[in-house]
CSV table of N, CA and C in Angstrom, one decimal:
chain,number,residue,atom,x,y,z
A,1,UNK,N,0.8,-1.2,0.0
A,1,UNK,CA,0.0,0.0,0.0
A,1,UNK,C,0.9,1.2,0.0
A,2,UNK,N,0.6,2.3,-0.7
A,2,UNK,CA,1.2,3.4,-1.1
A,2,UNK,C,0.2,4.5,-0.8
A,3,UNK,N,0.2,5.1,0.6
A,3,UNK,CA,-0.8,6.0,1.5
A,3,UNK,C,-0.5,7.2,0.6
A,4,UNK,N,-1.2,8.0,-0.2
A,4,UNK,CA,-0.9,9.4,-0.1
A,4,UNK,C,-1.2,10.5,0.5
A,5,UNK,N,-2.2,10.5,1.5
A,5,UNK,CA,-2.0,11.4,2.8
A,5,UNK,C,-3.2,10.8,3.8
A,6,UNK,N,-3.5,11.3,5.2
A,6,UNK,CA,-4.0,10.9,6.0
A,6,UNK,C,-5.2,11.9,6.6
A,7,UNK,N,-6.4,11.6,6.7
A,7,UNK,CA,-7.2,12.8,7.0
A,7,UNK,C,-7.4,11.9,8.7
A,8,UNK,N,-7.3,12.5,9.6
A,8,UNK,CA,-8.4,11.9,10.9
A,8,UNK,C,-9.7,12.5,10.7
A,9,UNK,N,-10.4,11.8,11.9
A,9,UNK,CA,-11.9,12.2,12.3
A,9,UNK,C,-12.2,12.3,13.0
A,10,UNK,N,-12.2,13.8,14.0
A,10,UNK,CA,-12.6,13.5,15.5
A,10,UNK,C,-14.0,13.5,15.6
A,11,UNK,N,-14.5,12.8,16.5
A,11,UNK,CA,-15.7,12.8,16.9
A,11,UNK,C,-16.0,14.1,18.2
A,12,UNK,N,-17.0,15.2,17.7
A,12,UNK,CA,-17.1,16.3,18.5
A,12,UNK,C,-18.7,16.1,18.9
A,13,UNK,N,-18.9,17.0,20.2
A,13,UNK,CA,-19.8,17.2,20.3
A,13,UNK,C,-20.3,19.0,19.9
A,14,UNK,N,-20.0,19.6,19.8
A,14,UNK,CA,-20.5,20.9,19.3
A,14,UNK,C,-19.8,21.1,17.9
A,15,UNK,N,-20.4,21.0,16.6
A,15,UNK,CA,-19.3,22.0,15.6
A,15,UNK,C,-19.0,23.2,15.5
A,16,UNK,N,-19.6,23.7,15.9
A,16,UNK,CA,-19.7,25.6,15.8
A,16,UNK,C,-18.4,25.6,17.0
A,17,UNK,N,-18.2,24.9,18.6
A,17,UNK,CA,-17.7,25.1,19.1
A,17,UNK,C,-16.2,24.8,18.3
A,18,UNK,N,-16.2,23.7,18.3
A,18,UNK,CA,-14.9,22.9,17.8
A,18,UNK,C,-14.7,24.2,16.5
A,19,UNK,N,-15.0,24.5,15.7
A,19,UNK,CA,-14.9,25.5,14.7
A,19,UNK,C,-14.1,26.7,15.4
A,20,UNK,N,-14.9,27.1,16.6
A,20,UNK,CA,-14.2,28.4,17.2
A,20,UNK,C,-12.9,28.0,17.7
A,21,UNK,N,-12.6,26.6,18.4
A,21,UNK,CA,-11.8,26.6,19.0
A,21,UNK,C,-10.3,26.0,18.0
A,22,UNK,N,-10.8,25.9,17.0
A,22,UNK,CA,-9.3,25.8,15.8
A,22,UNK,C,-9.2,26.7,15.2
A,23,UNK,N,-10.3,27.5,15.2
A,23,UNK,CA,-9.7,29.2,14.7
A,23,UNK,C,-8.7,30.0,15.8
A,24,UNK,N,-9.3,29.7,16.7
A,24,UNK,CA,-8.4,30.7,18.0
A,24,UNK,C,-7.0,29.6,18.1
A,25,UNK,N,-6.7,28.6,17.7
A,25,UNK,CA,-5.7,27.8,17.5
A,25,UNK,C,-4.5,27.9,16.2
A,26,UNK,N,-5.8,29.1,15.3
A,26,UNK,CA,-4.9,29.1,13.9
A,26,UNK,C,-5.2,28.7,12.6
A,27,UNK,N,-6.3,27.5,13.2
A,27,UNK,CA,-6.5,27.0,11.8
A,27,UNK,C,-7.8,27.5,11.3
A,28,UNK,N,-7.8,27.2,9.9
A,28,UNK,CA,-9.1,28.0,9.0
A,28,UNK,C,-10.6,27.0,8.8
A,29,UNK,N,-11.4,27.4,8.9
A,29,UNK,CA,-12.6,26.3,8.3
A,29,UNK,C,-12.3,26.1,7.1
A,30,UNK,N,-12.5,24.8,6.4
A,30,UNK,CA,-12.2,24.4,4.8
A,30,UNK,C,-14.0,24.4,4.7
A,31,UNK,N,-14.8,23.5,5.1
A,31,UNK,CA,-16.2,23.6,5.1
A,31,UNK,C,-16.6,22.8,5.5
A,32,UNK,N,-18.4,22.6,5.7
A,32,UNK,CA,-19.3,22.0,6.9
A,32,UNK,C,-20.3,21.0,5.9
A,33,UNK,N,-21.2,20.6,5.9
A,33,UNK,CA,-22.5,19.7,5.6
A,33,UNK,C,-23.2,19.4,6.1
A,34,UNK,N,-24.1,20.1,6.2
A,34,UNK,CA,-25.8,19.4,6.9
A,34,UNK,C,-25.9,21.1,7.1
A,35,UNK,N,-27.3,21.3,7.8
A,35,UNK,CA,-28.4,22.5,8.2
A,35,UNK,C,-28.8,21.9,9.1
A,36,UNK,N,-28.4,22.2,10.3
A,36,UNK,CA,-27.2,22.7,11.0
A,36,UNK,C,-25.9,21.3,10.8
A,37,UNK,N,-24.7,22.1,10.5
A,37,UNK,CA,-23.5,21.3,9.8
A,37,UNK,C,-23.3,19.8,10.6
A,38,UNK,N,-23.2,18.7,10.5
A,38,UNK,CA,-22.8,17.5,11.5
A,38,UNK,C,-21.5,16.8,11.1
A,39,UNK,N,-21.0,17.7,9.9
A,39,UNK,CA,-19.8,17.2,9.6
A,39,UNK,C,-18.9,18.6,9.3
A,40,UNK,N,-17.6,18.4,9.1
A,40,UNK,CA,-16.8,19.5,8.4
A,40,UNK,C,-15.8,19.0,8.5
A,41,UNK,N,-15.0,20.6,8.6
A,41,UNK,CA,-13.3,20.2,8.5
A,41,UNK,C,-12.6,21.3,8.5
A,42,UNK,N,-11.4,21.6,9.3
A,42,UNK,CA,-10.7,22.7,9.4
A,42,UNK,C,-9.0,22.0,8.8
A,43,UNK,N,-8.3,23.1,8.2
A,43,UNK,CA,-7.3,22.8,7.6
A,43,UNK,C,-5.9,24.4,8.3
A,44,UNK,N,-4.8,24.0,8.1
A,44,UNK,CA,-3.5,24.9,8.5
A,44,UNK,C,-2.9,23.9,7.8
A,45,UNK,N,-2.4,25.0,6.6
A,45,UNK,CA,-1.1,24.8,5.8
A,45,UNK,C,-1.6,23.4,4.7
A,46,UNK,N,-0.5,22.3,4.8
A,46,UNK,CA,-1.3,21.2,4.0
A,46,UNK,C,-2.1,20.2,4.7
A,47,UNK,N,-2.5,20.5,6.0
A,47,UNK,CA,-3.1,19.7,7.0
A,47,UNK,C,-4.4,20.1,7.1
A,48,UNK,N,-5.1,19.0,7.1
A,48,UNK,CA,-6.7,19.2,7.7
A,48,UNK,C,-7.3,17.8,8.3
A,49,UNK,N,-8.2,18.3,9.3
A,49,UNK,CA,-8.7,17.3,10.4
A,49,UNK,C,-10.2,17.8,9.9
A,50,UNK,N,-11.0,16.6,9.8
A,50,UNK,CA,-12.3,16.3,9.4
A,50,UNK,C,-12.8,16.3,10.6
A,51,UNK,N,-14.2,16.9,11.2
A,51,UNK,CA,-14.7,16.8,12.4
A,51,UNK,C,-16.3,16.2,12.2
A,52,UNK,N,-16.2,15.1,12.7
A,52,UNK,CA,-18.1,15.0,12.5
A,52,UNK,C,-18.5,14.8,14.1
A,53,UNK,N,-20.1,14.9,13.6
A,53,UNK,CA,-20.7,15.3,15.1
A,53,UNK,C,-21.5,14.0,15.8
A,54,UNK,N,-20.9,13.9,17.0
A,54,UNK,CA,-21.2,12.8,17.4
A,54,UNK,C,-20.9,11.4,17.0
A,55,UNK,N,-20.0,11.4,16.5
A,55,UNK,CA,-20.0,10.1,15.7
A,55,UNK,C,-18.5,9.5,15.1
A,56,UNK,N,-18.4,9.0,14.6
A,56,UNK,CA,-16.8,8.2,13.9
A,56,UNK,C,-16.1,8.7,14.7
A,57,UNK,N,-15.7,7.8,15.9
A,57,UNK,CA,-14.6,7.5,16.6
A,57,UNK,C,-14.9,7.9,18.2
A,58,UNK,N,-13.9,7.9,18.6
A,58,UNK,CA,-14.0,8.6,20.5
A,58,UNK,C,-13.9,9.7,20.9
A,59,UNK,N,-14.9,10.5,21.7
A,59,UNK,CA,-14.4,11.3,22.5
A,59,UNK,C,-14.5,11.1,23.9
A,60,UNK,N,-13.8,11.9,25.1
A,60,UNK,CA,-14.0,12.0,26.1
A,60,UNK,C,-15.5,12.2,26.7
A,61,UNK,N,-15.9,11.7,27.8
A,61,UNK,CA,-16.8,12.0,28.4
A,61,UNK,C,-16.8,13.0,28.9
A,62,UNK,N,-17.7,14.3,28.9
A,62,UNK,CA,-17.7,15.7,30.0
A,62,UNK,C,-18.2,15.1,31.4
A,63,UNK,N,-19.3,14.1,31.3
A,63,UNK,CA,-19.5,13.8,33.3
A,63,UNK,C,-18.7,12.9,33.5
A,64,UNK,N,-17.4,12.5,32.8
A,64,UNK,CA,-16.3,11.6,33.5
A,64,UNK,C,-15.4,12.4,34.1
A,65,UNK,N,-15.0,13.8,33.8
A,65,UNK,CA,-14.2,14.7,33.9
A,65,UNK,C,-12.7,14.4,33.1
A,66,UNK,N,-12.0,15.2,33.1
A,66,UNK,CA,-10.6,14.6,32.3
A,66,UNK,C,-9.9,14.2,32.6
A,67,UNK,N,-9.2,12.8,32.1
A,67,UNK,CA,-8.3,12.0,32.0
A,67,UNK,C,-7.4,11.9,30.4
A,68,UNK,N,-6.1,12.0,31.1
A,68,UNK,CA,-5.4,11.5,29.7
A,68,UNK,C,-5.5,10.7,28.7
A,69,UNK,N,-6.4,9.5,28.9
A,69,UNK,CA,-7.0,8.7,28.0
A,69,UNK,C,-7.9,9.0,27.0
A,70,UNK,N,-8.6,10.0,27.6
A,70,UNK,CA,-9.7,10.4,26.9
A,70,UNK,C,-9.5,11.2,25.5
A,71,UNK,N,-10.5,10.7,24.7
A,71,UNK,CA,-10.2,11.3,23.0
A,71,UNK,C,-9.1,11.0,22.2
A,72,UNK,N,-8.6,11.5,21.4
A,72,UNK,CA,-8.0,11.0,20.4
A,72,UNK,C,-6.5,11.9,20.8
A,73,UNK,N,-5.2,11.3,20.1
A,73,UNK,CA,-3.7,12.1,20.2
A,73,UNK,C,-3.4,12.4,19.1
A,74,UNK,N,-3.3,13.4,18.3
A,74,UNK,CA,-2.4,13.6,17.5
A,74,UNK,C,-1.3,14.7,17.4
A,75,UNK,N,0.0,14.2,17.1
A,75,UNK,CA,0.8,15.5,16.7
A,75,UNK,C,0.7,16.6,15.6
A,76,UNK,N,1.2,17.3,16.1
A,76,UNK,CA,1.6,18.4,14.8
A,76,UNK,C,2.6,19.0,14.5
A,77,UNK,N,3.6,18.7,13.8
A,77,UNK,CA,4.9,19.7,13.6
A,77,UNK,C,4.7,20.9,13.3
A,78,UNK,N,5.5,22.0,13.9
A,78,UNK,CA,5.5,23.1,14.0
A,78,UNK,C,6.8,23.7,13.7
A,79,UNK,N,7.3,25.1,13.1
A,79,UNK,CA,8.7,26.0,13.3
A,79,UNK,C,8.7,26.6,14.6
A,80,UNK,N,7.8,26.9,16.0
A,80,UNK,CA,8.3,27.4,16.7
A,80,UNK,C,6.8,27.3,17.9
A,81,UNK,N,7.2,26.5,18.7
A,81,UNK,CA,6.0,25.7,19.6
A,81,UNK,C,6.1,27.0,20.4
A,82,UNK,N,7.1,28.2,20.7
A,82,UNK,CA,7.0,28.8,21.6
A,82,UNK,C,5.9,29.9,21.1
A,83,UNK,N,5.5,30.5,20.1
A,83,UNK,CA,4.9,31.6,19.8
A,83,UNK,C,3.6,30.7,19.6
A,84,UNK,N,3.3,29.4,19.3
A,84,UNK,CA,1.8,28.4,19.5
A,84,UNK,C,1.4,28.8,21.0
A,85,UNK,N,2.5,29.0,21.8
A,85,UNK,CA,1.6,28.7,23.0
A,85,UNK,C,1.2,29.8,23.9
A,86,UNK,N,2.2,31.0,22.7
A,86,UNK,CA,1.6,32.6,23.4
A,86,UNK,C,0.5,32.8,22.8
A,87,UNK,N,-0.2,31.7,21.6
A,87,UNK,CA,-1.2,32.4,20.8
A,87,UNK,C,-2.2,30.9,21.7
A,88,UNK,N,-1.6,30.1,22.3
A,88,UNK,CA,-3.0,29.4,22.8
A,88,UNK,C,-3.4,30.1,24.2
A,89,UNK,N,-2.5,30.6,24.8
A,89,UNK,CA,-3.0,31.7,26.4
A,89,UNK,C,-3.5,32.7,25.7
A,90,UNK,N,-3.3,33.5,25.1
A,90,UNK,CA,-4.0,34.6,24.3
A,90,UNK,C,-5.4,34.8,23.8
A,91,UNK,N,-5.5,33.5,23.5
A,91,UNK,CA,-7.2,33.0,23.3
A,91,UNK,C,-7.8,31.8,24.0
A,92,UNK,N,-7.2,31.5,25.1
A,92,UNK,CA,-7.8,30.9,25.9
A,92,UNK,C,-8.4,29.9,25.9
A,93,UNK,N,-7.4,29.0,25.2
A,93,UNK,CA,-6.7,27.3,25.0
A,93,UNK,C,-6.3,26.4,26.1
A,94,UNK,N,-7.1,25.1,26.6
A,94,UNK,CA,-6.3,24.5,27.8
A,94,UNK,C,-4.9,24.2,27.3
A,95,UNK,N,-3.8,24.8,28.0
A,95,UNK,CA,-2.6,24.1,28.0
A,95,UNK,C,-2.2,23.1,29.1
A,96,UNK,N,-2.7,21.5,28.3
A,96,UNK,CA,-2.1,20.6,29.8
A,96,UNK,C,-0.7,20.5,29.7
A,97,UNK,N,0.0,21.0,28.8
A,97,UNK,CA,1.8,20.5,29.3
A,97,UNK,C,2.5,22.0,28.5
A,98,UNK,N,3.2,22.8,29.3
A,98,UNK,CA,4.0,23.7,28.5
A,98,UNK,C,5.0,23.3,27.7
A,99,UNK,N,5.4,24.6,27.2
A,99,UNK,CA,6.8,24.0,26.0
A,99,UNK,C,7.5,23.6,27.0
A,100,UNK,N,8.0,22.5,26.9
A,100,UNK,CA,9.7,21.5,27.6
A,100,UNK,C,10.3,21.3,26.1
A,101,UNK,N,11.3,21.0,27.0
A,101,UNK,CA,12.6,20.3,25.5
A,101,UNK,C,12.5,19.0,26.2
A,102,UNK,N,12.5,18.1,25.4
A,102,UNK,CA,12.0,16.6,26.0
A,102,UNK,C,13.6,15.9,25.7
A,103,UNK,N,14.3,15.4,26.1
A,103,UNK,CA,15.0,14.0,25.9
A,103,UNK,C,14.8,13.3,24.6
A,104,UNK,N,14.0,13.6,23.9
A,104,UNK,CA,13.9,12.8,22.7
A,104,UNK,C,14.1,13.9,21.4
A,105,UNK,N,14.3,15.1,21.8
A,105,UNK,CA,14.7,15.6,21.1
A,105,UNK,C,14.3,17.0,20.2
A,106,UNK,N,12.9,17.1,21.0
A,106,UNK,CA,11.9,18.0,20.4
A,106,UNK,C,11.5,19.0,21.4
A,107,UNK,N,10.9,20.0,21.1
A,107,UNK,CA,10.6,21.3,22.1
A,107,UNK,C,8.7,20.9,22.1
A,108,UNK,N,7.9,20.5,23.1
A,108,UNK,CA,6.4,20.1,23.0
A,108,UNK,C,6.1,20.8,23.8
A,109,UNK,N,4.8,20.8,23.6
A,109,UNK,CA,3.3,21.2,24.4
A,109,UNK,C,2.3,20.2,24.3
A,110,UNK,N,1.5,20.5,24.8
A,110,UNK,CA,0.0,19.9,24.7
A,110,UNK,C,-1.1,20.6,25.1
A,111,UNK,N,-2.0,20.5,24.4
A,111,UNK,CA,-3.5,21.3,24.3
A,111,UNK,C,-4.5,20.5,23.9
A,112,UNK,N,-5.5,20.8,24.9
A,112,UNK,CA,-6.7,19.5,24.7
A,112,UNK,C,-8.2,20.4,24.4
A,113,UNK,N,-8.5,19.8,23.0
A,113,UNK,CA,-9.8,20.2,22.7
A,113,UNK,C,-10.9,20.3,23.7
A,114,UNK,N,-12.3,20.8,23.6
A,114,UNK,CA,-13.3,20.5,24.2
A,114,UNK,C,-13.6,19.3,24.9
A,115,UNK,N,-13.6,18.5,23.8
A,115,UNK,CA,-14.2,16.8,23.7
A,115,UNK,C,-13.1,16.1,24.3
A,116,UNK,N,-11.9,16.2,24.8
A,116,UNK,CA,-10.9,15.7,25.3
A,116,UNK,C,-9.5,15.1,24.3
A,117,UNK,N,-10.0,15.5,23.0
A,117,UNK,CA,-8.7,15.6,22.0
A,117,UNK,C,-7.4,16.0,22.6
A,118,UNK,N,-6.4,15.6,22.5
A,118,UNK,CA,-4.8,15.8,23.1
A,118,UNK,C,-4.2,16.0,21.5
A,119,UNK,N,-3.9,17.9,21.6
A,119,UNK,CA,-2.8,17.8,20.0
A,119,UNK,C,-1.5,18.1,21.1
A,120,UNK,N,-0.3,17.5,20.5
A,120,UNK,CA,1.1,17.5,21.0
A,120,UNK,C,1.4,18.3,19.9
A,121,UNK,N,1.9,19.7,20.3
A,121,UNK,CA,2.3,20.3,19.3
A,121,UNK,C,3.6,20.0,19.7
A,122,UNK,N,4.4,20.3,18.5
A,122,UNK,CA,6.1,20.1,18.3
A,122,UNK,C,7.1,20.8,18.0
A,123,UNK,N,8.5,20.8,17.6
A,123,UNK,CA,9.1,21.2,17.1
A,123,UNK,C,10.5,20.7,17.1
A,124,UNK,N,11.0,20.6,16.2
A,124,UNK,CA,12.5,19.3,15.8
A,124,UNK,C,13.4,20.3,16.6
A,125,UNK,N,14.5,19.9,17.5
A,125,UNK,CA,15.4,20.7,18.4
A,125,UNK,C,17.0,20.7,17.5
């Protein structure tokens, strides 16, 4: 098999929310489907994450409260995790892990969506 690129699918419970909360993150709406939307997709640079509502795949429970388990992980390579994370306190982004330089080699964060999504943002040290 010969992949030529990878879309995920988080499973959200608000679109409009999830919408606001990847704009204040940076990224742009690509577009929605349905009245009122149950699917969409927001895109930064050549990346885009498909969101549908309620459905395809896991999210966190809100009456479980938060655990690291919950929702989906993905990373994101970045040029400079430190100016991500003055623009995720600026608009008022959970930051569960500040920029560290890790042992492995990278400068990370972490920021967890509504629904309990974990994005590791990055950057190559």
């Amino acid at each position: 098999m010969y992949a030529k690129h990878i879309t995920p699918i988080l499973n959200v419970s608000d679109m409009e929310r999830s919408f606001a909360w990847f704009k204040a993150l940076g990224w742009d709406k690509c577009w929605d489907w349905g009245t009122p939307p149950t699917f969409g997709s927001v895109g930064s640079g050549e990346c885009e994450i498909f969101m549908c509502l309620d459905g395809q795949g896991h999210r966190q429970d809100p009456a479980a409260g938060y655990v690291e388990t919950g929702g989906v992980w993905m990373s994101i390579w970045v040029d400079d995790v430190d100016a991500i994370h003055r623009t995720c306190l600026q608009n008022g982004i959970e930051v569960t892990w500040p920029p560290t330089d890790e042992p492995w080699g990278v400068r990370e964060m972490h920021v967890r969506h509504p629904d309990g999504h974990v994005f590791r943002i990055s950057q190559s040290r």
